[in-house]
Every structure is written in structure tokens, then in C-alpha cells.
Coordinates of C-alpha atoms in Angstrom, one line a residue:
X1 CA 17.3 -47.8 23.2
X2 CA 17.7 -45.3 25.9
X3 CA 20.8 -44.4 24.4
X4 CA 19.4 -43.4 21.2
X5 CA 16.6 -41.3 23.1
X6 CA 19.5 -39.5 25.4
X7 CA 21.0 -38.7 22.0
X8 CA 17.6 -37.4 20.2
X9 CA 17.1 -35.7 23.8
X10 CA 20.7 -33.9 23.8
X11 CA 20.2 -32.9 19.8
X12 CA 16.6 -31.2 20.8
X13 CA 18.6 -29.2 23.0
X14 CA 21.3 -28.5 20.9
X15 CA 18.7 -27.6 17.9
X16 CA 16.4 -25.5 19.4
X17 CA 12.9 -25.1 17.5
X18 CA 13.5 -22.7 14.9
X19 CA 12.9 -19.1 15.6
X20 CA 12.5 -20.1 19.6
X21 CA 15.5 -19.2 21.8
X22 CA 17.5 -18.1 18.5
X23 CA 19.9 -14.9 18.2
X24 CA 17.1 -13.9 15.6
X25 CA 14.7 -14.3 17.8
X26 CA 16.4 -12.2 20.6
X27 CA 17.2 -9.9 18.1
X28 CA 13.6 -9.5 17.0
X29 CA 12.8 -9.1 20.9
X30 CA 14.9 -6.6 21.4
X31 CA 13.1 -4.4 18.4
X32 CA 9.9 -5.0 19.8
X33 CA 10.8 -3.7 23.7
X34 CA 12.2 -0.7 21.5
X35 CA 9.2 0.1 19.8
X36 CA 7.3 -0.5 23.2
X37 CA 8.5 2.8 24.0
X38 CA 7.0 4.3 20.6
X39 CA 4.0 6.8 22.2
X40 CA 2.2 7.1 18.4
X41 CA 3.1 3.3 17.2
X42 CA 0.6 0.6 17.4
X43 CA 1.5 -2.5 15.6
X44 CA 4.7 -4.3 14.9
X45 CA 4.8 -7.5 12.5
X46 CA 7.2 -9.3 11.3
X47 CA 6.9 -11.9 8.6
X48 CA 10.1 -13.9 7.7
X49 CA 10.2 -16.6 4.8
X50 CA 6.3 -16.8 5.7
X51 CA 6.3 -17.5 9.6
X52 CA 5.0 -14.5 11.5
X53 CA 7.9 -14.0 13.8
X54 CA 6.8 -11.1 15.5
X55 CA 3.5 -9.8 16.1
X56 CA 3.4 -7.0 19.2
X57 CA 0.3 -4.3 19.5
X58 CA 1.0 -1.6 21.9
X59 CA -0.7 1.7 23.3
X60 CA -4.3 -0.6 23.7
X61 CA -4.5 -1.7 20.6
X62 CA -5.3 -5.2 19.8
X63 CA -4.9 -7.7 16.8
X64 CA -8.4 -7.9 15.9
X65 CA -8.8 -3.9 16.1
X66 CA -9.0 -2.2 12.2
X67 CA -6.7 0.7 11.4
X68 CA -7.1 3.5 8.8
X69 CA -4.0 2.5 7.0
X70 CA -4.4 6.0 5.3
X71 CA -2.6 6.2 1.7
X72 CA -1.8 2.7 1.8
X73 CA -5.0 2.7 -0.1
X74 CA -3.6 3.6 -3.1
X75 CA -1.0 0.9 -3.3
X76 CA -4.5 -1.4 -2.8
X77 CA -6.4 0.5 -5.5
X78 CA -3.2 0.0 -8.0
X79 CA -3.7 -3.7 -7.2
X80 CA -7.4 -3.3 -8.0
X81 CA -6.1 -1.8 -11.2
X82 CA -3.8 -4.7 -12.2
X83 CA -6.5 -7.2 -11.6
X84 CA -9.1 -5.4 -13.8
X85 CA -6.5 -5.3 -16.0
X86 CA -6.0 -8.8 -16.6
X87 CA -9.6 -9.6 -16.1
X88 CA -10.2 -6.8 -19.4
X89 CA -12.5 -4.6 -18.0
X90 CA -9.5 -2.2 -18.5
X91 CA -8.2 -2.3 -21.4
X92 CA -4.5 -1.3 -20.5
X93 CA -2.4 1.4 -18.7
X94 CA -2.5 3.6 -21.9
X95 CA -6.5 3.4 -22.0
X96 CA -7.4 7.5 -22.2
X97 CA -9.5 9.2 -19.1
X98 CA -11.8 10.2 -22.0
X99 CA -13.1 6.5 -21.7
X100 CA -14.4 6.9 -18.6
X101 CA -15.0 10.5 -18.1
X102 CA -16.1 12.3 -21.2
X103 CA -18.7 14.5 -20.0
X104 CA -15.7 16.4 -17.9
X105 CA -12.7 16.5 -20.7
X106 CA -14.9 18.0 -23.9
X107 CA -13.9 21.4 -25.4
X108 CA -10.9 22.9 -25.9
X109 CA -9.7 24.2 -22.7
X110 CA -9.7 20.3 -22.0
X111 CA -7.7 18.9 -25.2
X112 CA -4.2 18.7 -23.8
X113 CA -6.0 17.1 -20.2
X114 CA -7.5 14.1 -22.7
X115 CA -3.8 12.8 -23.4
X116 CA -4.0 11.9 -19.5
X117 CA -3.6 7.5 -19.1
X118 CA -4.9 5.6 -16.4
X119 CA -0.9 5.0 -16.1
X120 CA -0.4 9.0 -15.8
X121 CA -3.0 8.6 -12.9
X122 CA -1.2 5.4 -11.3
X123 CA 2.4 7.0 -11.2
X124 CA 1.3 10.7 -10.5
X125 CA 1.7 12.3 -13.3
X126 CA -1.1 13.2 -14.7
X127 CA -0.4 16.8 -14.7
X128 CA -2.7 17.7 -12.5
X129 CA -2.8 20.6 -10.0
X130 CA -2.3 18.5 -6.7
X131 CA -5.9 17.8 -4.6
X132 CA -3.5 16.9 -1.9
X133 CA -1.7 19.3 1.1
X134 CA -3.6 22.6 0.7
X135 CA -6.0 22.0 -2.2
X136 CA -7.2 18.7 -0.2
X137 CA -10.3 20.9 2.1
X138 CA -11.6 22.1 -1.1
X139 CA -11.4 18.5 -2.7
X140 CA -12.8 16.7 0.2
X141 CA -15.7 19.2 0.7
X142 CA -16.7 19.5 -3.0
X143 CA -20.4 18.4 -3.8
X144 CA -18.3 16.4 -6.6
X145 CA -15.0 14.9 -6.1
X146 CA -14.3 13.4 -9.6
X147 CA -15.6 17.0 -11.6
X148 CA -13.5 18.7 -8.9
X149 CA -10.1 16.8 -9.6
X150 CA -10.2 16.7 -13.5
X151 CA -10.8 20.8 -13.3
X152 CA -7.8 21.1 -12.1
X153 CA -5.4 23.2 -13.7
X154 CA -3.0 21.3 -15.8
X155 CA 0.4 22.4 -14.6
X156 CA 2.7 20.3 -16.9
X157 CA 2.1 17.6 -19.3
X158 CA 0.6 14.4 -18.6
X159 CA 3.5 12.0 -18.4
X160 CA 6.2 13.7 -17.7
X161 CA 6.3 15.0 -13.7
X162 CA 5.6 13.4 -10.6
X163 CA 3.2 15.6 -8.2
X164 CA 1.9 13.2 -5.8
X165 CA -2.3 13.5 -5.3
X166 CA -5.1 11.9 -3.8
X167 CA -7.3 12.8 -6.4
X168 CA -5.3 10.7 -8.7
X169 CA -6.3 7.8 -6.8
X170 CA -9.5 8.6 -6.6
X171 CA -9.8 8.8 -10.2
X172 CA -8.9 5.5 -10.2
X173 CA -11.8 4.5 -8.4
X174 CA -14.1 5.7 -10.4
X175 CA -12.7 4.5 -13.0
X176 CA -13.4 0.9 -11.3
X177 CA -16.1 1.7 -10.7
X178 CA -17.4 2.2 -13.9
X179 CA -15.4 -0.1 -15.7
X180 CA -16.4 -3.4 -13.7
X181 CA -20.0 -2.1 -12.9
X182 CA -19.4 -2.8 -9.3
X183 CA -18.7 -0.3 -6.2
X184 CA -14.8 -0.2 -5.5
X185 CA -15.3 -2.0 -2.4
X186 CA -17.2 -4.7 -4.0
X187 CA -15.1 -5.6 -6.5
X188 CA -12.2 -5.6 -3.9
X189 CA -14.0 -8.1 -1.3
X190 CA -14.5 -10.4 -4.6
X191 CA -10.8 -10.2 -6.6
X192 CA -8.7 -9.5 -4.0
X193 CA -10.1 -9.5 -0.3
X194 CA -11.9 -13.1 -0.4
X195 CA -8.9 -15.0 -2.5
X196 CA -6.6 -13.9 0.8
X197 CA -9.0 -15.3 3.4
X198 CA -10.2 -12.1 4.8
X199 CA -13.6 -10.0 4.6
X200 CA -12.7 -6.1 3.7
X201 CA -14.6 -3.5 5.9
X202 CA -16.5 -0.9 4.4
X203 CA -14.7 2.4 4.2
X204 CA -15.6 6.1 3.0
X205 CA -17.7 6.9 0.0
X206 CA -17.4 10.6 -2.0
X207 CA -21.1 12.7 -1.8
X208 CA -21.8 10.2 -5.2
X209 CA -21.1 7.0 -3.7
X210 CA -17.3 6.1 -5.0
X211 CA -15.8 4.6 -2.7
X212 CA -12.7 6.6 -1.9
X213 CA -9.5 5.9 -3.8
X214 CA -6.6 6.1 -2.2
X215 CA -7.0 7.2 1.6
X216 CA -9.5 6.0 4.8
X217 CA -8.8 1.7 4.3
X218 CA -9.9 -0.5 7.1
X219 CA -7.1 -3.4 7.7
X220 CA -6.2 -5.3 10.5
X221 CA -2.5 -5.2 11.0
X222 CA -2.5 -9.3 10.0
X223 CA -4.7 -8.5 7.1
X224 CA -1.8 -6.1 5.7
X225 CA 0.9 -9.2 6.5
X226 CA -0.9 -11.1 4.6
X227 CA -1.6 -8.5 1.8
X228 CA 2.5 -7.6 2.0
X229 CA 3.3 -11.4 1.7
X230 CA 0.8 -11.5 -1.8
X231 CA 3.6 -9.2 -3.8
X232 CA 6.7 -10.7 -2.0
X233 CA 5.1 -13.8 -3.6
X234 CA 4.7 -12.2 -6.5
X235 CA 0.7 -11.6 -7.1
X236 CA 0.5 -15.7 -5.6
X237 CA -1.3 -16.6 -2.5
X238 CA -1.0 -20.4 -1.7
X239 CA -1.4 -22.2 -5.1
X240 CA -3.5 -19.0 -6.7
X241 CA -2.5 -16.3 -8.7
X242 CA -4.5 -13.3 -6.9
X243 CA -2.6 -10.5 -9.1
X244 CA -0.5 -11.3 -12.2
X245 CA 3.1 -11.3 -11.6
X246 CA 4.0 -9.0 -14.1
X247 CA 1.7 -6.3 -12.3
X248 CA 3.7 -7.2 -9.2
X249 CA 6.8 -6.6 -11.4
X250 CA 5.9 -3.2 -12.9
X251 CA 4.7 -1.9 -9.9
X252 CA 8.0 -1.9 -8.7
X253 CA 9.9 -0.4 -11.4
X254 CA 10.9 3.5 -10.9
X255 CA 8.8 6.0 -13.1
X256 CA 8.7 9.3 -11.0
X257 CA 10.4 10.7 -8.0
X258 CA 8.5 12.8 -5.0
X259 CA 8.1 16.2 -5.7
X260 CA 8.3 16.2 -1.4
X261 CA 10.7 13.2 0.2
X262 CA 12.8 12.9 -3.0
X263 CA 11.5 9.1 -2.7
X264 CA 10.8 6.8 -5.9
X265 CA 7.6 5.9 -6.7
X266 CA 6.1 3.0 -9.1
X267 CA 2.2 1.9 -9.5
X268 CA 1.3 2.9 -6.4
X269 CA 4.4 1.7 -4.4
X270 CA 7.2 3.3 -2.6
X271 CA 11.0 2.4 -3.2
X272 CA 14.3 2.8 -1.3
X273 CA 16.9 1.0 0.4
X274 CA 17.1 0.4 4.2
X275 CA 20.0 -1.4 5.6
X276 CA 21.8 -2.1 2.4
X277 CA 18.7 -3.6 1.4
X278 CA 16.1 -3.0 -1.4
X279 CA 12.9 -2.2 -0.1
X280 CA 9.1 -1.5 -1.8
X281 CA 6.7 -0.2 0.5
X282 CA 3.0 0.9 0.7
X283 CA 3.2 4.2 2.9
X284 CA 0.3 6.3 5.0
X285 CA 0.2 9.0 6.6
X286 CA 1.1 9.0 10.2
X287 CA 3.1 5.5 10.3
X288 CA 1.2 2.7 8.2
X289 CA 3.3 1.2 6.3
X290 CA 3.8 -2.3 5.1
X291 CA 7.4 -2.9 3.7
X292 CA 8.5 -5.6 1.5
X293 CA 12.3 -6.9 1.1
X294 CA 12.4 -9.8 -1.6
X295 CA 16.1 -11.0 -0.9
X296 CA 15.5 -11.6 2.3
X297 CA 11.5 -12.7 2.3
X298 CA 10.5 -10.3 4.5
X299 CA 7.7 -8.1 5.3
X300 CA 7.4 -5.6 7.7
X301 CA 4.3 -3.9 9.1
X302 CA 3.5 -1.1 10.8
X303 CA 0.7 0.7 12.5
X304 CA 0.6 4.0 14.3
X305 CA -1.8 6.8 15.1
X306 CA -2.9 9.0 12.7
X307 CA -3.5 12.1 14.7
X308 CA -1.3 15.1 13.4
X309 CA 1.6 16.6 15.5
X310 CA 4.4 18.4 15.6
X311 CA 6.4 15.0 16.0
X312 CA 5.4 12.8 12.9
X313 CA 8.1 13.3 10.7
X314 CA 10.5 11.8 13.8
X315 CA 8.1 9.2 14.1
X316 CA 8.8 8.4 10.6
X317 CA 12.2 7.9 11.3
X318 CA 11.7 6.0 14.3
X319 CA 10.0 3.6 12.3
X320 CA 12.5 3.3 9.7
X321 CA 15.0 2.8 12.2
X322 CA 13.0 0.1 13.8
X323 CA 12.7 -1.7 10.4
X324 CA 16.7 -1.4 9.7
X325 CA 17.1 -3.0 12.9
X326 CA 14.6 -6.1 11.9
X327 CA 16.8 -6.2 8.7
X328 CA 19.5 -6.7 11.0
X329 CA 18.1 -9.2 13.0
X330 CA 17.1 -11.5 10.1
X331 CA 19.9 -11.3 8.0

């Protein structure tokens, strides 16, 4: 007998608890006292093969703190999309803006803008003059946000070029909005929100109440884990099916490329390799970003100020530095 418990005693040791005293581990270490030195970052998780392997908050933050995950929001709002899709409050991706917005697209100055999809909104190219970089003052101050973005100019046909714009997103909010008779926020906290285990905070409204699509989110870092995790999974969250999998699927498939980073962009998500590795990512401005790399069941989230400066676009590499080496770590 105390044989056999030297022997279980001397394989414990041999075996260490996985992810405790591990190269990965060490490796995943090593990251995090690398991004301690980050001034702007605040939040570093890792999720591999769905353990939390990593969870550091620097700079004062803390886990239970919210961040404005910025344009992450409009990864979120395509989920919305998917899931009102499937629940047929929206028809499909090829449902017309005249639907929903009639009053704003009559006459004939506005006939070519009426060929615009909820798609065309959800990939960026709706044609529409940007509300985004310099137009976005105008846009954001406007007694009417929605009137405001469909007046825009159309500057090439719906369809056919990628020009990224908030007011794309925020079209789809409305369009939510009126579609499943609920606020944006609402209908978030019930569909997608509560099915993960989580209560969504409150975030901005536009001067008529629409909760604003695609910028100014509230997540804790964990929330966004957990929110990565639900499309490495597929649209599944324990034994539910929160978004369909073929949203999932199409949200990931290329159908425009950045008019500004030359990046590729799907429903609402972000695509690239990093490390030899095929990546999807919900991106905001400053540093929130929550990636996803299937082969390797990994997601990756980030958190970082969102105060401008001359430094953000190193910061930005930074943090794609600091997610190659995590690749590296876990592969």
C-alpha cells in the first residue's frame, strides 16, 4: 500500500495539474509581465480550449470594472442582427431599408439609395458617404441621427464598396428597433445578454431614444471572454444555441476590404492572420479587441484606454504583438 501511494505521489509530481507550472503557462506569464509595461492597456485574457488561462488587469483597473469596448459594438449589433434573423422579425439580409425607413428614401433623388440591404449596411457598403472620421461631429450632434445618415450622399452603389461607417451600424439599430418592437438594449439583455449568464449595462441613446449602434458598449473584460467563446463555439453556449451557426459562419466570410487598414471585413467582424494563424476579431477604437482563433480554441481579449493620442496606432501593434506571442505560447 504505501508503495502504490509513493508511486501516485511521484506521478503527481511528474504530471503537474494542467496549465500550473507548464512551459504554456510560463509562456503565458511571460506575456502578461510584457503587457504590464503597456501604459494605455488594461485587460489581458486568455481563454484556451475553454479554461481562462490568463486573466491580468493593469493600470487600476479591475475585473468587475465595465469598459467602453468602442466599435466592438457593431460586431454585437451584427449578432443582434443574426438572431432577429432567425427569430423572423427580419426577414433576411436582402430585406430593403425602405422597410423600415420609408418616410426618409421617397422621391427620386432617393431611388438608387432604396436598392440599399440590411446586408449593404452589415458589410459597409451601403454606399453611403461615411458618418465616420470627419463627418462623425456633424452625425453625433444632429437633432436626428437616422435622417442624418440616410441623407448622405451616395458616393457609389450599394453593394459594391467597402467604406467603413458608424452610421451603418446605427442603422441597424433602428432597424431593431423597429423590427422587434423593443429598444436595442432590451432585446440584447433578452436574446443574447441573459442566455450567456450576464446582465448588459445600459449604454448611449441618439436625441430619439435608439440605442446607439455600433460604438459606446459597456462589457466587463470576462463578459467579452465569454461573448468571444459563443462564436468559437459556433453561436453555442453550454447545451444552447444563442446565435445560429450559420450566422457564425457567414459572419466570417470576406465581403469587403478597409477603405483605411487594407483589413477584411465580414458581418461585422474583422479578419487576418497573426502568427501563421487565422484570426476573426471584433476591433474598437483605442485597443478593445476580442480575437478568436478556431484551430487553436482560443480567444483573446483586450482592453485599453480610449483616450486619443499621438501613440495609438503603436499601441495597436503592441497589442497584436502581444497576441502573436499568446499564439506562441499555446501552440
Amino acid at each position: 500500500m504505501l508503495r502504490f501511494v509513493l508511486l501516485v505521489g511521484a506521478l503527481a509530481l511528474a504530471c503537474p495539474e494542467p496549465g500550473r507550472g507548464t512551459p504554456e503557462q510560463a509562456s503565458l506569464d511571460a506575456v502578461a509581465r510584457t503587457a504590464a509595461d503597456v501604459p494605455r492597456l488594461h485587460s489581458l485574457l486568455v481563454s484556451h480550449r475553454g479554461a481562462l488561462v490568463l486573466e491580468r488587469y493593469f493600470n487600476g483597473r479591475r475585473a468587475a470594472q465595465h469598459a467602453n469596448v468602442k466599435s466592438v459594438s457593431k460586431s454585437v449589433i451584427s449578432t443582434l442582427i443574426g438572431i432577429a434573423i432567425e427569430q423572423k422579425h427580419i426577414p433576411s439580409v436582402r430585406e430593403p431599408l425602405t422597410t423600415y425607413f420609408p418616410e426618409f428614401l421617397r422621391g427620386d433623388a432617393n431611388a438608387a439609395k432604396r436598392a440599399i440591404t440590411v446586408e449593404d449596411l452589415l458589410t459597409m457598403r451601403s454606399g453611403l458617404e461615411s458618418t465616420s472620421g470627419r463627418n462623425y461631429g456633424a452625425w453625433v450632434t444632429s437633432r436626428n441621427w437616422v435622417r442624418y445618415a440616410l441623407a448622405r450622399e451616395l458616393e457609389t452603389p450599394p453593394g459594391e464598396e467597402m467604406e467603413y461607417s458608424t452610421g451603418n451600424s446605427h442603422l441597424l439599430s433602428a432597424i431593431l428597433t423597429i423590427a422587434t418592437k423593443k429598444s436595442t438594449w432590451q432585446y440584447a439583455q433578452e436574446v443574447l445578454a441573459r442566455p450567456l449568464g450576464f446582465s448588459l449595462a445600459r449604454w448611449p441613446q441618439d436625441p430619439l431614444g435608439i440605442y446607439f449602434g455600433g460604438n459606446d458598449m459597456l462589457f466587463t473584460p470576462r463578459q467579452l471572454v465569454t461573448y468571444g467563446e459563443l462564436y468559437l463555439h459556433r453561436g453555442r453556449h453550454g447545451d444552447r444555441q444563442v446565435v445560429p451557426s450559420r450566422w457564425v459562419d457567414d459572419s466570417f466570410v470576406p465581403r469587403g476590404q478597409s477603405d483605411f487598414n487594407d483589413q477584411l471585413y465580414g458581418y461585422g467582424w474583422w479578419m487576418r492572420e497573426f502568427a501563421g494563424e487565422q484570426a476573426y476579431f471584433a476591433w474598437g477604437f483605442g485597443g478593445q479587441y476580442v480575437f478568436i482563433i478556431p484551430r487553436l480554441q482560443l480567444v483573446v481579449v483586450t482592453t485599453s484606454s480610449t483616450a486619443t493620442g499621438e501613440e495609438r496606432r503603436g499601441h495597436r501593434r503592441t497589442i497584436f504583438g502581444l497576441l502573436e506571442d499568446v499564439i506562441r505560447a499555446v501552440r
